[in-house]
């Protein structure tokens, strides 16, 4: 036998061996063993096809009398190193009846595919539904005291302030409590404090870690109030913005027996007292966002970058606010004013810039250093968020807090007609109307209203006792 015949014989023997290996259910070898990258890609494609195939039941009855016996090979990797490639996928009944077995996926595999699909549908439903059932829950909660509209009186006070009439007493200390991320905003509340100081009023900005939890900040605010009171012998009147209002309310709710004689009242400006849909939608589990690790990204941002506590954001969710308010509520005798606004969502706002800091340039001569304002498109961002909340939930908001969630039960509520976003109270805008009141005047009017509510409540109490 010559070399040519020898090669043909070896080829015939190899093919026969390959056919026997296929019949015994062995896995086929790599189609491209010399190119590992292509072999790996083909193997991944085969495994994906196998998984998708296993999610659907297979019918073994074929109209022309044939049965599918190659499903097993389709479910296993097409590229392996154990056996040569197979070319026969469909086999007639008359050839090898012992191998005509249709491989049908087990009930367990089918149920796994169905469960995975149902889980995906549930995540989509939960993501789309969002906070629809939670917004404004305080207004629907049984046993909550009614609110009182104080907008008209607030406007009268604000008009007097713009005409130079100031009635805030010097017998109190005014404590401003900043909100979330305030540690990274150098101008947070600074203009309001400067204005109060020019009027001869004692004003402080609470030095708290804005990215800490509500309960931690509440304890620090309680200690701060006691320190101010024992140092000045004056009662403290608090104004909290955003999360700062939630922190201040938590301090008075949790430690009221210790603070009863030291606090004159509380004003909450744009505070998510009932919760925030933004925080809830970010932190809610079981959403599509879980596939993208949204909560993990927020944890990295707050904990690693800002050096804060993720609990600070979680405490503003509806779930956490409901849990907290079931345990701690504001005392009824405490004068409380809550202030909420609606952001402007017109196209012109997209060009609005907010001044959040100052940059001091080095002086190259003997002249004074040049100070430039640091501006960011904060107003445009909040307008976009307000538009999102309006479109998704049909709720008016300042961009972060809905109007209904900012209304504290039992408080005097102020809701001006002027369009103001969430950051306006603490950061000035580059296009503010000089004929309109600024943030410091609004804060003064809110605190003046708190003083009036306290005097009115004290009068009612004395009349009742008589």
Short mmCIF file of C-alpha atoms in Angstrom, two decimals:
data_model
loop_
_atom_site.label_atom_id
_atom_site.label_comp_id
_atom_site.label_asym_id
_atom_site.label_seq_id
_atom_site.Cartn_x
_atom_site.Cartn_y
_atom_site.Cartn_z
CA UNK A 1 0.00 0.00 0.00
CA UNK A 2 1.46 3.39 -1.05
CA UNK A 3 1.50 6.61 0.94
CA UNK A 4 -1.66 7.94 -0.72
CA UNK A 5 -3.65 4.86 0.21
CA UNK A 6 -2.25 5.00 3.71
CA UNK A 7 -3.48 8.60 4.17
CA UNK A 8 -6.94 7.75 2.85
CA UNK A 9 -7.17 4.80 5.21
CA UNK A 10 -6.12 6.93 8.20
CA UNK A 11 -8.67 9.57 7.20
CA UNK A 12 -11.39 6.93 6.92
CA UNK A 13 -10.49 5.50 10.35
CA UNK A 14 -10.52 9.02 11.88
CA UNK A 15 -13.96 9.80 10.47
CA UNK A 16 -15.30 6.49 11.74
CA UNK A 17 -13.88 7.21 15.18
CA UNK A 18 -15.40 10.66 15.14
CA UNK A 19 -18.80 9.24 14.26
CA UNK A 20 -18.54 6.72 17.12
CA UNK A 21 -17.59 9.48 19.55
CA UNK A 22 -20.58 11.53 18.46
CA UNK A 23 -22.91 8.59 18.97
CA UNK A 24 -21.54 8.10 22.48
CA UNK A 25 -22.47 11.72 23.38
CA UNK A 26 -18.92 13.04 23.54
CA UNK A 27 -18.28 16.78 23.18
CA UNK A 28 -16.94 18.05 19.88
CA UNK A 29 -13.41 19.55 19.68
CA UNK A 30 -12.48 23.14 18.83
CA UNK A 31 -13.24 24.17 15.30
CA UNK A 32 -10.32 26.57 15.32
CA UNK A 33 -7.77 25.16 17.79
CA UNK A 34 -4.98 27.26 16.37
CA UNK A 35 -6.78 30.56 17.14
CA UNK A 36 -7.63 30.63 20.89
CA UNK A 37 -9.50 33.96 20.69
CA UNK A 38 -11.90 32.70 18.00
CA UNK A 39 -12.31 29.42 19.82
CA UNK A 40 -13.24 31.25 23.05
CA UNK A 41 -15.73 33.51 21.28
CA UNK A 42 -17.38 30.58 19.56
CA UNK A 43 -17.57 28.69 22.85
CA UNK A 44 -19.24 31.67 24.55
CA UNK A 45 -21.75 31.95 21.68
CA UNK A 46 -22.52 28.25 21.93
CA UNK A 47 -23.08 28.41 25.67
CA UNK A 48 -25.40 31.43 25.24
CA UNK A 49 -27.37 29.57 22.58
CA UNK A 50 -27.56 26.55 24.87
CA UNK A 51 -28.96 28.67 27.72
CA UNK A 52 -31.58 30.37 25.53
CA UNK A 53 -32.59 27.00 24.07
CA UNK A 54 -33.08 25.54 27.53
CA UNK A 55 -35.63 28.26 28.38
CA UNK A 56 -38.15 26.86 25.85
CA UNK A 57 -39.76 23.41 25.66
CA UNK A 58 -38.91 21.29 22.63
CA UNK A 59 -41.45 19.19 20.72
CA UNK A 60 -39.92 15.90 19.55
CA UNK A 61 -42.64 15.12 17.00
CA UNK A 62 -41.75 16.28 13.49
CA UNK A 63 -44.36 16.25 10.74
CA UNK A 64 -42.29 14.15 8.35
CA UNK A 65 -41.69 11.40 10.88
CA UNK A 66 -38.31 12.59 12.12
CA UNK A 67 -37.18 13.42 15.62
CA UNK A 68 -34.65 15.99 16.77
CA UNK A 69 -31.78 14.24 18.45
CA UNK A 70 -29.18 17.01 18.14
CA UNK A 71 -30.64 19.27 20.85
CA UNK A 72 -28.22 17.82 23.37
CA UNK A 73 -25.31 18.79 21.17
CA UNK A 74 -26.74 22.30 20.77
CA UNK A 75 -26.97 22.73 24.51
CA UNK A 76 -23.37 21.67 25.08
CA UNK A 77 -20.37 23.75 23.97
CA UNK A 78 -19.80 23.20 20.27
CA UNK A 79 -16.08 23.71 20.73
CA UNK A 80 -14.25 21.30 22.97
CA UNK A 81 -11.19 19.11 22.84
CA UNK A 82 -12.73 15.70 23.44
CA UNK A 83 -14.16 14.68 20.07
CA UNK A 84 -14.09 15.68 16.38
CA UNK A 85 -16.82 17.85 14.84
CA UNK A 86 -20.21 16.35 14.15
CA UNK A 87 -22.18 17.09 10.97
CA UNK A 88 -25.32 14.97 11.47
CA UNK A 89 -27.93 16.81 13.53
CA UNK A 90 -31.15 15.18 12.28
CA UNK A 91 -31.33 11.40 12.01
CA UNK A 92 -34.07 9.23 10.50
CA UNK A 93 -36.02 6.78 12.66
CA UNK A 94 -34.98 3.87 10.46
CA UNK A 95 -31.22 4.45 10.94
CA UNK A 96 -30.55 4.16 14.67
CA UNK A 97 -33.76 3.86 16.67
CA UNK A 98 -31.75 3.47 19.88
CA UNK A 99 -30.38 7.03 19.51
CA UNK A 100 -33.63 8.76 18.49
CA UNK A 101 -34.18 10.36 21.90
CA UNK A 102 -35.45 13.94 21.98
CA UNK A 103 -33.89 15.84 24.85
CA UNK A 104 -36.62 17.98 26.43
CA UNK A 105 -35.71 20.61 29.05
CA UNK A 106 -36.62 19.65 32.57
CA UNK A 107 -39.40 21.39 34.49
CA UNK A 108 -36.78 22.91 36.74
CA UNK A 109 -35.02 24.62 33.82
CA UNK A 110 -38.30 25.92 32.41
CA UNK A 111 -39.35 27.27 35.80
CA UNK A 112 -35.96 28.96 36.17
CA UNK A 113 -36.43 30.79 32.88
CA UNK A 114 -39.97 31.80 33.77
CA UNK A 115 -38.90 33.02 37.22
CA UNK A 116 -36.11 35.08 35.70
CA UNK A 117 -38.54 36.68 33.24
CA UNK A 118 -41.09 37.39 35.99
CA UNK A 119 -38.35 38.92 38.14
CA UNK A 120 -37.38 41.24 35.30
CA UNK A 121 -41.02 42.28 34.81
CA UNK A 122 -41.34 43.00 38.55
CA UNK A 123 -38.23 45.17 38.48
CA UNK A 124 -39.57 47.13 35.52
CA UNK A 125 -42.92 47.59 37.26
CA UNK A 126 -41.29 48.77 40.48
CA UNK A 127 -39.04 51.17 38.60
CA UNK A 128 -41.90 52.69 36.63
CA UNK A 129 -44.19 52.94 39.66
CA UNK A 130 -41.48 54.62 41.73
CA UNK A 131 -42.77 56.81 44.58
CA UNK A 132 -46.31 57.27 43.26
CA UNK A 133 -47.93 55.88 46.42
CA UNK A 134 -45.63 57.70 48.85
CA UNK A 135 -45.68 61.34 47.77
CA UNK A 136 -47.83 63.33 50.17
CA UNK A 137 -48.36 60.41 52.56
CA UNK A 138 -48.30 62.75 55.58
CA UNK A 139 -51.45 64.47 54.35
CA UNK A 140 -53.24 61.12 54.19
CA UNK A 141 -51.91 59.72 57.46
CA UNK A 142 -54.61 59.44 60.17
CA UNK A 143 -54.27 61.50 63.33
CA UNK A 144 -52.05 64.21 61.86
CA UNK A 145 -52.90 67.78 62.94
CA UNK A 146 -54.11 70.16 60.18
CA UNK A 147 -51.92 72.81 58.64
CA UNK A 148 -52.57 76.56 58.57
CA UNK A 149 -51.95 78.76 55.54
CA UNK A 150 -49.67 81.64 56.49
CA UNK A 151 -48.73 82.84 53.00
CA UNK A 152 -50.63 86.10 53.18
CA UNK A 153 -49.15 87.11 56.52
CA UNK A 154 -45.69 86.11 55.29
CA UNK A 155 -46.05 88.36 52.24
CA UNK A 156 -47.03 91.28 54.48
CA UNK A 157 -43.98 90.74 56.70
CA UNK A 158 -41.71 90.44 53.67
CA UNK A 159 -43.10 93.67 52.22
CA UNK A 160 -42.34 95.48 55.50
CA UNK A 161 -38.78 94.13 55.53
CA UNK A 162 -38.18 95.40 51.99
CA UNK A 163 -39.30 98.82 53.21
CA UNK A 164 -36.82 98.75 56.08
CA UNK A 165 -39.10 97.56 58.89
CA UNK A 166 -37.31 94.88 60.94
CA UNK A 167 -38.91 93.46 64.08
CA UNK A 168 -36.84 90.39 64.92
CA UNK A 169 -36.00 90.69 68.63
CA UNK A 170 -32.43 90.80 69.88
CA UNK A 171 -33.46 88.68 72.85
CA UNK A 172 -32.95 85.47 70.86
CA UNK A 173 -30.08 83.66 69.16
CA UNK A 174 -30.73 82.65 65.54
CA UNK A 175 -29.31 79.30 64.50
CA UNK A 176 -29.13 78.38 60.80
CA UNK A 177 -28.91 74.64 60.11
CA UNK A 178 -27.48 73.79 56.64
CA UNK A 179 -28.55 70.85 54.50
CA UNK A 180 -26.98 67.97 52.62
CA UNK A 181 -23.56 68.63 51.01
CA UNK A 182 -23.37 72.06 52.69
CA UNK A 183 -19.82 71.31 53.86
CA UNK A 184 -18.76 71.58 50.23
CA UNK A 185 -20.49 74.93 49.59
CA UNK A 186 -18.47 77.78 51.12
CA UNK A 187 -21.26 80.35 50.59
CA UNK A 188 -23.99 78.26 52.22
CA UNK A 189 -26.07 80.67 54.40
CA UNK A 190 -23.18 83.18 54.57
CA UNK A 191 -25.17 86.10 53.11
CA UNK A 192 -28.03 85.52 55.58
CA UNK A 193 -25.67 85.41 58.54
CA UNK A 194 -23.95 88.61 57.39
CA UNK A 195 -27.29 90.39 57.02
CA UNK A 196 -28.41 89.37 60.51
CA UNK A 197 -25.11 90.48 62.00
CA UNK A 198 -25.48 93.92 60.38
CA UNK A 199 -28.85 94.25 62.11
CA UNK A 200 -27.21 93.56 65.46
CA UNK A 201 -28.65 90.05 65.81
CA UNK A 202 -26.67 87.08 67.12
CA UNK A 203 -26.64 84.49 64.35
CA UNK A 204 -24.73 81.22 64.01
CA UNK A 205 -24.44 78.54 61.34
CA UNK A 206 -24.52 75.10 62.95
CA UNK A 207 -21.21 73.32 62.45
CA UNK A 208 -22.47 69.82 61.68
CA UNK A 209 -21.37 67.16 59.24
CA UNK A 210 -24.02 67.64 56.57
CA UNK A 211 -23.51 64.13 55.15
CA UNK A 212 -24.09 62.41 58.50
CA UNK A 213 -27.25 60.56 59.50
CA UNK A 214 -30.30 62.40 60.85
CA UNK A 215 -29.99 60.97 64.35
CA UNK A 216 -26.28 61.83 64.59
CA UNK A 217 -26.90 65.41 63.49
CA UNK A 218 -29.89 65.66 65.84
CA UNK A 219 -27.65 64.85 68.79
CA UNK A 220 -25.06 67.43 67.66
CA UNK A 221 -27.73 70.11 67.19
CA UNK A 222 -29.08 69.39 70.65
CA UNK A 223 -25.62 69.90 72.14
CA UNK A 224 -25.13 73.03 70.04
CA UNK A 225 -28.41 74.53 71.33
CA UNK A 226 -27.47 73.82 74.92
CA UNK A 227 -24.04 75.36 74.43
CA UNK A 228 -25.51 78.54 72.88
CA UNK A 229 -28.19 78.82 75.54
CA UNK A 230 -25.84 78.44 78.51
CA UNK A 231 -23.40 80.88 76.95
CA UNK A 232 -25.92 83.63 76.12
CA UNK A 233 -28.90 82.89 78.39
CA UNK A 234 -31.08 83.48 75.33
CA UNK A 235 -33.52 81.10 73.71
CA UNK A 236 -32.64 79.76 70.29
CA UNK A 237 -34.74 80.19 67.15
CA UNK A 238 -33.85 77.65 64.45
CA UNK A 239 -34.11 77.79 60.66
CA UNK A 240 -33.16 74.63 58.78
CA UNK A 241 -32.83 74.34 55.02
CA UNK A 242 -33.40 71.06 53.16
CA UNK A 243 -32.00 68.18 55.24
CA UNK A 244 -31.01 70.74 57.87
CA UNK A 245 -34.69 71.24 58.63
CA UNK A 246 -35.15 67.50 59.02
CA UNK A 247 -32.11 67.33 61.33
CA UNK A 248 -33.35 70.27 63.44
CA UNK A 249 -36.86 68.80 63.70
CA UNK A 250 -35.36 65.46 64.74
CA UNK A 251 -33.36 67.16 67.52
CA UNK A 252 -36.47 68.85 68.91
CA UNK A 253 -38.54 65.67 68.58
CA UNK A 254 -36.02 63.40 70.27
CA UNK A 255 -34.74 65.74 73.00
CA UNK A 256 -37.69 68.04 73.67
CA UNK A 257 -37.70 67.53 77.48
CA UNK A 258 -34.13 68.86 77.57
CA UNK A 259 -34.75 71.67 75.07
CA UNK A 260 -38.22 72.84 76.06
CA UNK A 261 -37.03 76.01 77.81
CA UNK A 262 -34.16 76.69 75.42
CA UNK A 263 -35.93 76.79 72.01
CA UNK A 264 -38.33 79.50 70.79
CA UNK A 265 -39.42 77.93 67.50
CA UNK A 266 -38.49 76.27 64.23
CA UNK A 267 -38.70 77.21 60.55
CA UNK A 268 -38.20 74.54 57.88
CA UNK A 269 -37.29 75.85 54.42
CA UNK A 270 -37.73 73.41 51.52
CA UNK A 271 -37.22 70.44 53.84
CA UNK A 272 -38.27 66.88 52.85
CA UNK A 273 -40.05 66.34 56.16
CA UNK A 274 -42.17 63.56 54.65
CA UNK A 275 -39.38 62.26 52.43
CA UNK A 276 -37.94 62.90 48.99
CA UNK A 277 -38.85 61.06 45.77
CA UNK A 278 -35.33 61.65 44.45
CA UNK A 279 -33.73 59.90 47.43
CA UNK A 280 -36.35 57.14 47.42
CA UNK A 281 -36.01 56.41 43.71
CA UNK A 282 -32.24 56.17 44.05
CA UNK A 283 -32.16 53.98 47.15
CA UNK A 284 -35.15 51.70 46.47
CA UNK A 285 -34.20 48.04 46.02
CA UNK A 286 -35.59 45.73 43.35
CA UNK A 287 -35.34 48.19 40.47
CA UNK A 288 -33.71 48.10 37.05
CA UNK A 289 -31.01 50.30 38.56
CA UNK A 290 -29.82 47.31 40.57
CA UNK A 291 -28.26 45.95 37.37
CA UNK A 292 -26.12 49.09 37.18
CA UNK A 293 -25.28 49.24 40.92
CA UNK A 294 -26.80 52.72 41.35
CA UNK A 295 -26.75 52.49 45.14
CA UNK A 296 -23.14 51.31 45.04
CA UNK A 297 -22.18 54.31 42.93
CA UNK A 298 -23.91 56.66 45.39
CA UNK A 299 -22.11 54.93 48.24
CA UNK A 300 -18.77 55.52 46.54
CA UNK A 301 -19.65 59.17 45.88
CA UNK A 302 -20.85 59.95 49.42
CA UNK A 303 -18.58 57.70 51.47
CA UNK A 304 -15.33 57.71 49.49
CA UNK A 305 -15.35 61.01 47.62
CA UNK A 306 -17.26 63.28 50.03
CA UNK A 307 -16.29 61.31 53.16
CA UNK A 308 -19.88 61.13 54.36
CA UNK A 309 -22.37 58.50 55.40
CA UNK A 310 -24.78 56.87 52.95
CA UNK A 311 -27.30 56.86 55.79
CA UNK A 312 -27.67 60.62 55.26
CA UNK A 313 -29.35 59.98 51.90
CA UNK A 314 -31.24 56.89 53.04
CA UNK A 315 -32.74 58.84 55.97
CA UNK A 316 -34.55 61.04 53.44
CA UNK A 317 -36.40 58.15 51.79
CA UNK A 318 -40.11 57.70 52.45
CA UNK A 319 -39.52 54.39 54.19
CA UNK A 320 -37.08 55.88 56.71
CA UNK A 321 -39.16 59.00 57.28
CA UNK A 322 -42.26 56.93 58.02
CA UNK A 323 -40.27 54.80 60.44
CA UNK A 324 -38.81 57.86 62.21
CA UNK A 325 -42.06 59.84 62.47
CA UNK A 326 -43.86 56.85 63.98
CA UNK A 327 -41.43 57.11 66.90
CA UNK A 328 -40.74 60.85 67.08
CA UNK A 329 -43.10 63.74 66.35
CA UNK A 330 -42.71 67.46 66.90
CA UNK A 331 -44.22 68.71 70.16
CA UNK A 332 -47.57 70.44 69.72
CA UNK A 333 -46.56 73.53 71.73
CA UNK A 334 -43.56 74.24 69.47
CA UNK A 335 -44.16 77.09 66.95
CA UNK A 336 -43.37 75.69 63.49
CA UNK A 337 -43.40 77.31 60.05
CA UNK A 338 -42.78 75.25 56.89
CA UNK A 339 -41.83 76.91 53.61
CA UNK A 340 -41.92 75.28 50.18
CA UNK A 341 -41.50 76.58 46.65
CA UNK A 342 -41.95 75.56 43.03
CA UNK A 343 -39.04 75.71 40.60
CA UNK A 344 -39.29 77.51 37.30
CA UNK A 345 -39.13 75.00 34.45
CA UNK A 346 -39.23 77.41 31.52
CA UNK A 347 -36.56 77.04 28.81
CA UNK A 348 -34.92 80.30 29.92
CA UNK A 349 -33.91 78.70 33.24
CA UNK A 350 -31.55 76.32 31.44
CA UNK A 351 -29.10 79.22 31.24
CA UNK A 352 -29.33 80.02 34.96
CA UNK A 353 -26.08 79.91 36.92
CA UNK A 354 -25.72 79.84 40.72
CA UNK A 355 -22.86 81.41 42.63
CA UNK A 356 -21.61 78.76 45.06
CA UNK A 357 -18.11 79.96 46.01
CA UNK A 358 -15.40 82.56 45.48
CA UNK A 359 -12.02 82.01 43.86
CA UNK A 360 -9.19 84.31 44.91
CA UNK A 361 -6.55 84.82 42.25
CA UNK A 362 -2.99 85.57 43.38
CA UNK A 363 -1.83 89.18 43.13
CA UNK A 364 1.24 89.72 40.95
CA UNK A 365 1.64 93.35 42.03
CA UNK A 366 1.05 95.33 45.19
CA UNK A 367 -2.67 95.55 44.39
CA UNK A 368 -5.24 93.47 46.21
CA UNK A 369 -5.99 89.92 45.09
CA UNK A 370 -8.73 89.48 42.53
CA UNK A 371 -11.82 87.61 43.72
CA UNK A 372 -13.92 85.86 41.09
CA UNK A 373 -17.28 84.16 41.69
CA UNK A 374 -17.49 80.42 41.11
CA UNK A 375 -20.71 79.64 39.26
CA UNK A 376 -22.31 76.32 38.29
CA UNK A 377 -25.50 75.50 36.32
CA UNK A 378 -27.27 74.50 39.52
CA UNK A 379 -30.49 76.27 38.58
CA UNK A 380 -30.65 74.47 35.23
CA UNK A 381 -30.09 71.10 36.90
CA UNK A 382 -32.85 71.67 39.45
CA UNK A 383 -35.20 72.87 36.70
CA UNK A 384 -34.59 69.62 34.83
CA UNK A 385 -35.30 67.60 38.01
CA UNK A 386 -38.49 69.59 38.62
CA UNK A 387 -39.59 68.88 35.05
CA UNK A 388 -38.91 65.18 35.60
CA UNK A 389 -40.99 65.06 38.79
CA UNK A 390 -43.77 67.01 37.07
CA UNK A 391 -43.82 64.63 34.10
CA UNK A 392 -43.41 61.39 36.03
CA UNK A 393 -45.57 62.03 39.11
CA UNK A 394 -47.55 65.15 38.24
CA UNK A 395 -46.11 66.86 41.35
CA UNK A 396 -44.88 70.42 41.79
CA UNK A 397 -41.47 70.67 43.40
CA UNK A 398 -38.39 72.84 43.84
CA UNK A 399 -36.35 70.25 41.95
CA UNK A 400 -35.65 67.94 44.89
CA UNK A 401 -38.58 68.18 47.32
CA UNK A 402 -42.25 68.09 46.36
CA UNK A 403 -44.50 70.77 47.80
CA UNK A 404 -46.68 68.26 49.61
CA UNK A 405 -43.76 66.51 51.30
CA UNK A 406 -42.45 69.83 52.65
CA UNK A 407 -45.65 70.62 54.58
CA UNK A 408 -45.21 69.75 58.26
CA UNK A 409 -48.48 68.65 59.95
CA UNK A 410 -49.65 71.21 62.49
CA UNK A 411 -47.41 73.95 61.11
CA UNK A 412 -48.08 77.30 59.46
CA UNK A 413 -47.36 76.69 55.76
CA UNK A 414 -45.96 79.32 53.39
CA UNK A 415 -46.04 78.76 49.62
CA UNK A 416 -45.14 81.91 47.66
CA UNK A 417 -46.17 82.42 44.07
CA UNK A 418 -42.64 83.29 43.04
CA UNK A 419 -40.79 80.46 41.28
CA UNK A 420 -37.76 79.46 43.36
CA UNK A 421 -35.61 76.34 43.10
CA UNK A 422 -34.15 74.33 45.96
CA UNK A 423 -30.77 76.08 46.00
CA UNK A 424 -32.04 79.68 45.86
CA UNK A 425 -32.40 79.95 49.64
CA UNK A 426 -28.66 79.48 50.21
CA UNK A 427 -26.94 80.28 46.89
CA UNK A 428 -27.54 83.49 44.99
CA UNK A 429 -28.37 83.40 41.30
CA UNK A 430 -26.54 85.48 38.70
CA UNK A 431 -29.81 86.71 37.16
CA UNK A 432 -31.74 87.61 40.35
CA UNK A 433 -34.20 90.47 40.00
CA UNK A 434 -32.98 93.33 42.25
CA UNK A 435 -36.59 94.41 42.79
CA UNK A 436 -37.43 91.04 44.34
CA UNK A 437 -36.52 90.09 47.95
CA UNK A 438 -33.29 88.16 48.37
CA UNK A 439 -32.73 84.97 50.36
CA UNK A 440 -31.70 86.73 53.58
CA UNK A 441 -34.91 88.77 53.57
CA UNK A 442 -36.99 85.64 53.02
CA UNK A 443 -35.22 83.96 55.97
CA UNK A 444 -35.88 87.03 58.12
CA UNK A 445 -39.56 86.98 57.19
CA UNK A 446 -39.84 83.27 58.03
CA UNK A 447 -38.25 83.72 61.45
CA UNK A 448 -40.45 86.77 62.12
CA UNK A 449 -43.50 84.67 61.34
CA UNK A 450 -42.28 81.99 63.76
CA UNK A 451 -41.99 84.62 66.50
CA UNK A 452 -45.53 85.80 65.80
CA UNK A 453 -46.88 82.25 65.89
CA UNK A 454 -45.13 81.69 69.22
CA UNK A 455 -46.62 84.87 70.71
CA UNK A 456 -50.05 83.93 69.42
CA UNK A 457 -49.82 80.41 70.87
CA UNK A 458 -48.64 81.82 74.19
CA UNK A 459 -51.57 84.23 74.23
CA UNK A 460 -54.06 81.45 73.45
CA UNK A 461 -52.55 79.32 76.20
CA UNK A 462 -52.82 82.08 78.78
CA UNK A 463 -56.41 82.80 77.82
CA UNK A 464 -57.22 79.11 78.05
CA UNK A 465 -55.66 78.86 81.50
CA UNK A 466 -57.62 81.89 82.71
#
